Short mmCIF file of C-alpha atoms and ligand atoms in Angstrom, two decimals:
data_model
loop_
_atom_site.label_atom_id
_atom_site.label_comp_id
_atom_site.label_asym_id
_atom_site.label_seq_id
_atom_site.Cartn_x
_atom_site.Cartn_y
_atom_site.Cartn_z
CA MET A 20 0.00 0.00 0.00
CA GLN A 21 1.40 3.38 -1.02
CA ALA A 22 -0.21 6.00 1.22
CA GLN A 23 0.72 8.92 -1.04
CA TRP A 24 -1.02 7.34 -4.06
CA ILE A 25 -4.22 6.95 -2.08
CA ILE A 26 -3.98 10.59 -0.94
CA GLU A 27 -3.35 11.70 -4.53
CA ARG A 28 -6.30 9.72 -5.86
CA LYS A 29 -8.62 11.30 -3.29
CA ARG A 30 -7.10 14.74 -3.94
CA ASP A 31 -7.98 14.30 -7.64
CA GLY A 32 -11.58 13.38 -6.81
CA GLU A 33 -11.32 9.67 -7.59
CA VAL A 34 -13.32 7.02 -5.75
CA LEU A 35 -11.25 4.81 -3.45
CA THR A 36 -11.87 1.07 -3.12
CA ASP A 37 -12.81 -0.66 0.14
CA ASP A 38 -9.37 -2.33 0.13
CA GLU A 39 -7.51 0.96 -0.26
CA ILE A 40 -9.44 2.58 2.57
CA GLY A 41 -9.08 -0.50 4.80
CA ALA A 42 -5.33 -0.71 4.20
CA PHE A 43 -4.83 3.04 4.78
CA VAL A 44 -6.65 3.02 8.13
CA ALA A 45 -4.95 -0.21 9.26
CA ALA A 46 -1.54 1.29 8.43
CA TYR A 47 -2.44 4.49 10.31
CA VAL A 48 -3.23 2.55 13.49
CA GLN A 49 -0.08 0.42 13.17
CA GLY A 50 2.13 3.50 12.68
CA GLY A 51 2.83 2.97 8.95
CA VAL A 52 0.90 6.13 8.01
CA PRO A 53 2.15 9.15 10.00
CA ASP A 54 -0.13 11.98 11.18
CA TYR A 55 1.02 14.29 8.36
CA GLN A 56 -0.22 11.85 5.72
CA MET A 57 -3.47 11.29 7.61
CA SER A 58 -3.92 15.10 7.75
CA ALA A 59 -3.42 15.36 3.99
CA PHE A 60 -5.93 12.54 3.48
CA ALA A 61 -8.45 14.31 5.76
CA MET A 62 -8.06 17.56 3.79
CA ALA A 63 -8.54 15.70 0.49
CA VAL A 64 -11.75 14.16 1.90
CA PHE A 65 -12.83 17.55 3.22
CA PHE A 66 -12.67 19.07 -0.29
CA ARG A 67 -13.61 16.06 -2.44
CA GLY A 68 -16.09 14.31 -0.15
CA MET A 69 -16.74 10.58 -0.21
CA THR A 70 -19.36 8.41 -1.85
CA ALA A 71 -21.76 6.47 0.40
CA ALA A 72 -19.73 3.32 -0.28
CA GLU A 73 -16.44 5.03 0.63
CA THR A 74 -17.96 6.44 3.84
CA ALA A 75 -19.18 2.96 4.81
CA ALA A 76 -15.74 1.49 4.06
CA LEU A 77 -14.03 4.16 6.20
CA THR A 78 -16.49 3.57 9.05
CA ARG A 79 -16.00 -0.21 8.88
CA ALA A 80 -12.21 0.15 8.79
CA MET A 81 -12.27 2.45 11.81
CA ARG A 82 -14.53 0.08 13.76
CA ASP A 83 -12.25 -2.83 12.84
CA SER A 84 -9.19 -0.94 14.07
CA GLY A 85 -10.18 -2.19 17.54
CA THR A 86 -12.42 -4.64 19.33
CA VAL A 87 -16.20 -4.90 19.37
CA LEU A 88 -17.91 -5.33 22.75
CA GLU A 89 -19.19 -8.83 23.53
CA ARG A 90 -22.91 -9.20 24.05
CA HIS A 91 -24.17 -10.20 27.49
CA GLY A 92 -27.80 -11.03 28.27
CA SER A 93 -30.82 -10.82 26.01
CA ALA A 94 -32.09 -7.26 26.60
CA PRO A 95 -32.15 -5.08 23.47
CA ARG A 96 -28.92 -3.04 23.18
CA ILE A 97 -29.86 0.48 22.21
CA ASP A 98 -27.85 3.67 22.46
CA LYS A 99 -28.26 7.37 21.75
CA HIS A 100 -25.59 9.61 20.30
CA SER A 101 -25.66 13.39 20.20
CA THR A 102 -23.46 15.44 17.89
CA GLY A 103 -23.05 17.79 20.85
CA GLY A 104 -24.41 21.04 22.10
CA VAL A 105 -24.31 23.62 24.89
CA GLY A 106 -25.72 22.36 28.19
CA ASP A 107 -26.56 18.95 26.70
CA LYS A 108 -26.72 16.67 29.75
CA VAL A 109 -29.31 14.33 28.21
CA SER A 110 -27.07 11.21 28.25
CA LEU A 111 -26.65 11.42 32.03
CA VAL A 112 -30.40 11.04 32.43
CA LEU A 113 -31.24 8.92 29.42
CA ALA A 114 -28.78 6.03 29.94
CA PRO A 115 -30.12 5.09 33.42
CA LEU A 116 -33.70 5.89 32.39
CA ALA A 117 -33.58 3.60 29.35
CA ALA A 118 -31.93 0.88 31.47
CA ALA A 119 -34.75 1.24 34.02
CA CYS A 120 -37.17 0.61 31.13
CA GLY A 121 -35.48 -2.69 30.20
CA LEU A 122 -32.78 -1.72 27.69
CA THR A 123 -29.05 -2.39 27.80
CA VAL A 124 -27.21 0.89 27.11
CA PRO A 125 -23.46 0.55 26.47
CA MET A 126 -22.77 4.24 25.88
CA ILE A 127 -19.35 5.25 24.58
CA ALA A 128 -19.15 9.01 24.96
CA GLY A 129 -16.65 11.75 24.22
CA ARG A 130 -14.93 14.70 25.81
CA GLY A 131 -15.87 18.25 24.89
CA LEU A 132 -13.83 20.04 22.31
CA GLY A 133 -14.36 23.66 21.29
CA LEU A 134 -17.67 25.16 22.26
CA THR A 135 -19.69 21.98 22.82
CA GLY A 136 -19.43 20.06 26.08
CA GLY A 137 -18.70 16.35 26.44
CA THR A 138 -20.51 13.74 28.54
CA ILE A 139 -17.22 12.28 29.79
CA ASP A 140 -16.12 15.66 31.17
CA LYS A 141 -19.44 16.00 33.01
CA LEU A 142 -19.07 12.55 34.57
CA ASP A 143 -15.45 13.28 35.47
CA ALA A 144 -16.84 16.01 37.76
CA ILE A 145 -18.26 13.26 40.01
CA PRO A 146 -15.68 12.30 42.66
CA GLY A 147 -14.36 8.78 42.03
CA PHE A 148 -16.40 8.10 38.88
CA ARG A 149 -14.32 6.07 36.39
CA THR A 150 -14.98 6.64 32.70
CA GLY A 151 -11.81 4.95 31.40
CA LEU A 152 -13.21 1.41 31.44
CA GLU A 153 -11.80 -1.59 29.59
CA PRO A 154 -14.31 -3.66 27.57
CA ASP A 155 -14.66 -6.29 30.35
CA GLU A 156 -15.34 -3.51 32.89
CA ILE A 157 -18.03 -2.04 30.61
CA ASN A 158 -19.62 -5.48 30.46
CA ALA A 159 -19.44 -5.84 34.25
CA ALA A 160 -21.20 -2.46 34.66
CA LEU A 161 -23.84 -3.49 32.12
CA ASP A 162 -24.41 -6.74 34.02
CA ALA A 163 -24.74 -4.77 37.28
CA CYS A 164 -27.13 -2.03 36.20
CA GLY A 165 -27.96 -2.23 32.48
CA CYS A 166 -26.06 0.90 31.51
CA ALA A 167 -22.51 2.19 31.39
CA ILE A 168 -21.07 5.46 30.14
CA ALA A 169 -17.40 5.24 29.26
CA SER A 170 -14.77 6.79 27.04
CA GLN A 171 -13.65 4.77 24.04
CA GLY A 172 -10.34 3.82 25.69
CA LYS A 173 -7.53 2.12 23.80
CA SER A 174 -9.54 -0.82 22.49
CA LEU A 175 -12.67 0.63 20.88
CA ALA A 176 -12.17 2.29 17.48
CA PRO A 177 -8.56 3.38 18.22
CA ALA A 178 -8.28 4.86 14.73
CA ASP A 179 -10.90 7.44 15.72
CA ARG A 180 -9.19 8.10 19.03
CA ARG A 181 -6.08 9.27 17.15
CA PHE A 182 -7.82 10.81 14.15
CA TYR A 183 -10.40 12.97 16.01
CA PRO A 184 -7.94 15.41 17.68
CA LEU A 185 -5.92 15.53 14.45
CA ARG A 186 -9.01 16.64 12.51
CA ASP A 187 -9.62 19.27 15.10
CA VAL A 188 -6.26 20.98 14.58
CA THR A 189 -6.15 20.61 10.79
CA GLY A 190 -9.42 22.33 9.93
CA THR A 191 -11.05 19.07 8.84
CA ALA A 192 -13.48 18.46 11.73
CA VAL A 193 -16.60 19.58 9.86
CA SER A 194 -16.58 17.06 7.01
CA VAL A 195 -19.69 14.89 6.76
CA PRO A 196 -17.97 11.58 5.81
CA LEU A 197 -15.35 12.08 8.54
CA ILE A 198 -17.99 12.87 11.18
CA VAL A 199 -20.07 9.87 10.11
CA ALA A 200 -17.11 7.48 10.29
CA SER A 201 -16.02 8.92 13.63
CA ILE A 202 -19.44 8.59 15.28
CA LEU A 203 -20.53 5.29 13.80
CA SER A 204 -17.20 3.46 14.19
CA LYS A 205 -17.55 3.92 17.98
CA LYS A 206 -21.25 3.07 18.03
CA LEU A 207 -20.73 -0.06 15.89
CA ALA A 208 -18.05 -1.17 18.35
CA GLU A 209 -20.81 -1.23 21.02
CA ASN A 210 -22.49 -4.12 19.15
CA LEU A 211 -25.95 -2.50 19.16
CA ASP A 212 -29.42 -3.51 18.03
CA GLY A 213 -30.39 0.10 17.43
CA LEU A 214 -29.13 3.67 17.62
CA VAL A 215 -30.88 7.02 18.07
CA LEU A 216 -28.90 9.84 16.48
CA ASN A 217 -29.53 13.26 17.96
CA VAL A 218 -28.15 15.69 15.39
CA MET A 219 -28.02 19.12 16.96
CA CYS A 220 -28.62 22.16 14.86
CA GLY A 221 -28.13 25.85 15.54
CA ARG A 222 -25.71 28.41 16.93
CA GLY A 223 -24.42 26.13 19.67
CA ALA A 224 -23.88 23.09 17.42
CA LEU A 225 -21.42 21.71 14.88
CA MET A 226 -24.12 22.02 12.22
CA GLN A 227 -25.56 25.53 12.19
CA THR A 228 -28.44 25.21 9.72
CA THR A 229 -31.28 22.70 9.41
CA HIS A 230 -30.08 21.95 5.89
CA GLU A 231 -26.58 20.97 7.11
CA ALA A 232 -27.97 18.98 10.05
CA ARG A 233 -30.35 17.11 7.74
CA ASP A 234 -27.49 16.24 5.36
CA LEU A 235 -25.46 14.86 8.26
CA ALA A 236 -28.45 12.94 9.63
CA ARG A 237 -29.11 11.37 6.21
CA ALA A 238 -25.47 10.38 5.78
CA LEU A 239 -25.44 8.82 9.27
CA LEU A 240 -28.64 6.90 8.56
CA ASP A 241 -27.39 5.67 5.14
CA THR A 242 -24.10 4.42 6.56
CA ALA A 243 -25.80 2.81 9.56
CA ARG A 244 -28.16 0.98 7.21
CA THR A 245 -25.31 -0.17 4.94
CA LEU A 246 -23.51 -1.58 7.97
CA GLY A 247 -26.62 -3.34 9.32
CA LEU A 248 -27.47 -1.02 12.23
CA ARG A 249 -31.09 0.07 12.71
CA ALA A 250 -31.16 3.80 13.38
CA VAL A 251 -33.38 6.85 13.58
CA ALA A 252 -32.30 10.49 13.62
CA VAL A 253 -33.78 13.40 15.55
CA LEU A 254 -32.78 16.98 14.74
CA GLY A 255 -32.59 18.98 17.98
CA ASP A 256 -32.71 22.76 18.43
CA MET A 257 -29.37 24.06 19.66
CA ASN A 258 -29.84 27.79 19.22
CA ARG A 259 -30.33 28.20 22.96
CA PRO A 260 -28.61 26.21 25.72
CA LEU A 261 -30.28 22.96 26.72
CA GLY A 262 -31.47 23.77 30.23
CA ALA A 263 -30.55 26.26 32.93
CA ALA A 264 -27.03 25.00 33.70
CA VAL A 265 -23.88 24.94 31.55
CA GLY A 266 -20.63 23.67 33.08
CA ASN A 267 -19.65 20.18 34.13
CA ALA A 268 -20.56 19.79 37.83
CA LEU A 269 -23.50 22.18 37.42
CA GLU A 270 -24.89 20.00 34.63
CA VAL A 271 -24.55 16.86 36.77
CA GLU A 272 -26.65 18.62 39.40
CA GLU A 273 -29.27 19.55 36.82
CA ALA A 274 -29.33 16.00 35.43
CA ILE A 275 -30.04 14.70 38.95
CA ALA A 276 -32.95 17.17 39.24
CA VAL A 277 -34.39 15.78 35.98
CA LEU A 278 -33.90 12.22 37.30
CA ARG A 279 -36.02 13.26 40.28
CA GLY A 280 -38.84 14.26 37.91
CA ALA A 281 -38.01 17.98 38.21
CA GLY A 282 -35.50 20.22 36.37
CA PRO A 283 -36.03 22.42 33.30
CA ALA A 284 -38.92 21.41 31.05
CA ILE A 285 -36.77 21.55 27.89
CA VAL A 286 -34.30 18.97 29.28
CA ARG A 287 -37.11 16.65 30.34
CA GLU A 288 -38.68 17.04 26.90
CA ALA A 289 -35.39 16.21 25.11
CA VAL A 290 -34.87 13.15 27.35
CA LEU A 291 -38.41 11.87 26.80
CA SER A 292 -38.38 12.45 23.03
CA LEU A 293 -35.10 10.58 22.59
CA GLY A 294 -36.15 7.88 25.08
CA VAL A 295 -39.33 7.25 23.07
CA GLU A 296 -37.18 6.63 19.98
CA MET A 297 -34.93 4.22 21.91
CA LEU A 298 -37.88 2.18 23.21
CA ARG A 299 -39.52 2.11 19.80
CA LEU A 300 -36.31 0.89 18.13
CA SER A 301 -36.05 -1.86 20.75
CA ARG A 302 -39.64 -2.94 20.02
CA LEU A 303 -40.22 -3.14 23.81
CA ALA A 304 -42.78 -0.37 23.30
CA PRO A 305 -43.55 0.01 19.60
CA GLY A 306 -46.03 2.88 20.05
CA ALA A 307 -44.88 6.40 20.93
CA ARG A 308 -47.58 6.91 23.59
CA GLU A 309 -46.88 3.67 25.39
CA ALA A 310 -43.13 4.37 25.27
CA ARG A 311 -43.60 7.86 26.69
CA SER A 312 -45.76 6.72 29.58
CA ARG A 313 -43.23 4.00 30.52
CA LEU A 314 -40.48 6.61 30.53
CA GLU A 315 -42.52 9.10 32.56
CA LEU A 316 -43.30 6.45 35.12
CA ALA A 317 -39.62 5.54 35.49
CA LEU A 318 -38.61 9.22 35.83
CA ASP A 319 -41.35 10.29 38.21
CA GLY A 320 -41.45 7.05 40.23
CA GLY A 321 -37.73 7.03 41.08
CA ALA A 322 -36.66 3.96 39.04
CA ALA A 323 -34.40 6.05 36.78
CA LEU A 324 -32.73 7.75 39.76
CA ASP A 325 -32.15 4.31 41.37
CA ARG A 326 -30.41 3.19 38.14
CA PHE A 327 -28.29 6.33 38.19
CA ARG A 328 -27.19 5.49 41.75
CA ALA A 329 -26.43 1.93 40.59
CA MET A 330 -24.38 3.30 37.68
CA LEU A 331 -22.40 5.49 40.09
CA ARG A 332 -21.72 2.42 42.27
CA ALA A 333 -20.72 0.26 39.28
CA GLN A 334 -18.27 2.90 38.00
CA GLY A 335 -16.81 3.90 41.37
CA GLY A 336 -18.52 7.29 41.74
CA ASP A 337 -19.47 8.89 45.06
CA GLU A 338 -23.18 8.06 45.38
CA ARG A 339 -23.64 10.71 48.05
CA ILE A 340 -23.63 13.48 45.40
CA VAL A 341 -27.23 12.50 44.58
CA ASP A 342 -28.51 13.78 47.92
CA ASP A 343 -25.75 16.24 48.70
CA SER A 344 -24.69 18.34 45.73
CA ALA A 345 -22.12 20.16 47.92
CA ARG A 346 -19.94 17.07 47.36
CA LEU A 347 -19.53 18.09 43.69
CA PRO A 348 -16.72 20.51 42.81
CA ARG A 349 -17.73 24.07 43.68
CA ALA A 350 -16.42 27.39 42.35
CA ARG A 351 -15.12 30.06 44.73
CA PHE A 352 -17.21 32.97 43.43
CA VAL A 353 -20.88 32.78 42.50
CA THR A 354 -22.20 36.12 41.25
CA PRO A 355 -25.39 37.16 39.47
CA PHE A 356 -25.24 38.44 35.91
CA LYS A 357 -27.87 41.17 36.00
CA ALA A 358 -30.33 42.43 33.40
CA ALA A 359 -29.40 45.91 32.13
CA ALA A 360 -33.07 46.63 31.33
CA ALA A 361 -36.50 45.36 32.24
CA GLY A 362 -38.42 43.32 29.67
CA VAL A 363 -38.99 39.86 28.26
CA VAL A 364 -36.07 37.54 27.56
CA ARG A 365 -36.43 37.15 23.79
CA ASN A 366 -33.39 34.97 23.19
CA VAL A 367 -30.50 33.27 24.98
CA ASP A 368 -27.73 32.69 22.47
CA ALA A 369 -26.09 29.28 22.87
CA ASP A 370 -22.88 30.38 21.16
CA SER A 371 -22.27 33.35 23.50
CA VAL A 372 -23.14 31.22 26.56
CA ALA A 373 -20.64 28.59 25.39
CA ARG A 374 -17.94 31.25 24.87
CA ALA A 375 -18.58 32.62 28.37
CA CYS A 376 -18.14 29.12 29.81
CA MET A 377 -14.95 28.59 27.79
CA GLU A 378 -13.56 31.82 29.30
CA LEU A 379 -14.39 30.49 32.77
CA GLY A 380 -12.45 27.29 32.01
CA ALA A 381 -15.36 24.84 31.58
CA GLY A 382 -14.21 23.74 28.10
CA ARG A 383 -11.00 23.12 26.19
CA SER A 384 -9.69 24.38 22.89
CA ARG A 385 -7.08 21.59 22.61
CA MET A 386 -7.61 17.93 23.45
CA ASP A 387 -4.77 17.92 26.05
CA GLU A 388 -6.01 21.01 27.92
CA ALA A 389 -7.27 20.64 31.52
CA ILE A 390 -10.76 21.89 32.34
CA ASP A 391 -12.24 23.23 35.56
CA PRO A 392 -15.21 21.02 36.54
CA ALA A 393 -16.67 23.58 38.97
CA VAL A 394 -17.17 26.62 36.76
CA GLY A 395 -20.02 27.61 34.46
CA LEU A 396 -23.46 29.17 34.59
CA SER A 397 -26.53 28.21 36.57
CA ALA A 398 -30.13 29.44 36.72
CA ILE A 399 -30.02 30.74 33.13
CA VAL A 400 -33.46 32.28 32.62
CA PRO A 401 -35.54 30.61 29.94
CA VAL A 402 -36.74 32.49 26.86
CA GLY A 403 -40.07 34.20 27.57
CA THR A 404 -39.24 35.15 31.20
CA LEU A 405 -40.23 38.64 32.31
CA VAL A 406 -37.30 40.27 34.14
CA GLU A 407 -36.86 43.49 36.11
CA LEU A 408 -33.89 45.83 35.76
CA GLY A 409 -31.04 44.35 37.83
CA GLU A 410 -32.62 40.91 38.15
CA ALA A 411 -30.29 37.93 37.67
CA LEU A 412 -30.29 36.46 34.14
CA ALA A 413 -27.88 33.75 35.28
CA PHE A 414 -25.35 33.04 38.04
CA VAL A 415 -21.68 32.96 37.08
CA HIS A 416 -19.56 30.31 38.87
CA ALA A 417 -15.90 31.31 38.61
CA ASN A 418 -12.59 30.47 40.23
CA ASP A 419 -10.77 33.50 38.91
CA GLU A 420 -11.89 37.15 38.80
CA THR A 421 -10.18 37.94 35.47
CA ARG A 422 -11.84 34.99 33.80
CA ARG A 423 -15.18 36.01 35.25
CA ALA A 424 -14.82 39.50 33.76
CA ALA A 425 -13.95 37.98 30.37
CA ALA A 426 -16.96 35.67 30.56
CA GLU A 427 -19.28 38.58 31.32
CA LEU A 428 -18.27 40.28 28.06
CA HIS A 429 -19.78 37.31 26.22
CA LEU A 430 -22.83 37.29 28.47
CA LEU A 431 -23.58 40.86 27.40
CA LYS A 432 -24.23 39.39 23.93
CA ALA A 433 -25.99 36.26 25.17
CA PHE A 434 -29.24 37.74 26.47
CA ASP A 435 -31.68 39.66 24.32
CA VAL A 436 -34.14 41.44 26.61
CA GLY A 437 -36.83 43.49 24.92
CA GLU A 438 -40.51 43.99 24.45
CA LEU A 439 -42.12 41.24 22.45
CA ALA A 440 -41.02 37.62 22.54
CA THR A 441 -42.09 34.80 20.25
CA PRO A 442 -42.55 31.63 22.31
CA PRO A 443 -39.61 29.24 21.94
CA GLY A 444 -40.19 26.30 19.58
CA PRO A 445 -39.95 22.64 20.59
CA PHE A 446 -36.64 20.80 21.08
CA VAL A 447 -37.33 18.27 18.30
CA LEU A 448 -37.18 19.97 14.91
CA GLU A 449 -37.46 16.89 12.71
CA ARG A 450 -37.42 13.10 12.82
CA LEU A 451 -35.76 11.11 10.03
CA THR A 452 -35.81 7.37 9.51
N1 URA B 521 -18.71 13.39 17.55
C1 URA B 521 -17.79 12.46 17.21
O1 URA B 521 -17.63 11.46 17.88
N2 URA B 521 -17.05 12.68 16.12
C2 URA B 521 -17.19 13.78 15.34
O2 URA B 521 -16.50 13.90 14.35
C3 URA B 521 -18.15 14.73 15.70
C4 URA B 521 -18.92 14.52 16.82
#
């Protein structure tokens, strides 16, 4: 295999064979293709794209770069993947909730990069919680409580583990075939019966327009079908943050509130909508109404929260955080960000909120950067709220005064307070099968 010929063929817009793609990815994982050649390949794909067959071959090769989880038990194995957003803590609620409804949920999740947060970073805010599980530890957690949320580690889709940060620093992250192969290689390694794809869309998402999000959703669904995975896609609104909290420990706290049957209505709605799709895919509850009432019962009756506690136990986390949120990391300064005028909150811009949280240290701009689990925003007022002059629009949790001042500059752009507000639309924008 001559790596440079494959790069040249893609650069010139030719269609690569399954064998060429397979050999290229295998050589990358074994060290035969260095990062600079992989970067050139990624840029060629960025500009030339890939056919559906090439995308499927890349996805398969990336899955086969590592191991596939063994199946244990007979419960349907269904997962949900989100392309990421601001304040998206849905996985923390949905994995234990779906497990409480009879599914097995082996969720491989990622760290945040850029403006969108990552489920693994949120879980890392829980003292003791281990996300770096080996495949046999994931299976042990699944046996214990029906769900596990872990990082991909060294064994699952290692090609993606190396390729993802490389894409990020070479301007090739937003390429549909590369995103599809990255997401689905990890999900196929989970050995699933079905997958719900939550493609976020808007100012706080990778895909900013409905058109782009729909293209990505279709490509994900096509590749999943080609590789024998049943899937459904849900486009989610990511123009405003998902809930009232953004920041790792603060989002864990909000997820626990939702697991208690409380929390912001938009988060509950996102969880229930995606949960309905998971139960329908599993055929445990083929009808949407039946699925929704099973999920509501598990949320409001405490079964989902019990599973969350069991997941904490199985993965070494401090269970006491459920009843005592003071055990989560806490920032030194908590200050209100006040409205400069009275009126109705017409919009809360997800992008500016995310930038404020980045300034505080809640996110990372490079994969090796450390993050501060305690910082972020809480009690962000929902769109449509009537506020007085000087009333808090959010609370800023900071560990450093300079960073807090920098964050507040972004918050000035985040809130639009005025006279007339159109009611916010629903979380689910579209469903694609
Ligand atoms: N999530 C992934 O896992 N990979 C991408 O490329 C984008 C989102």
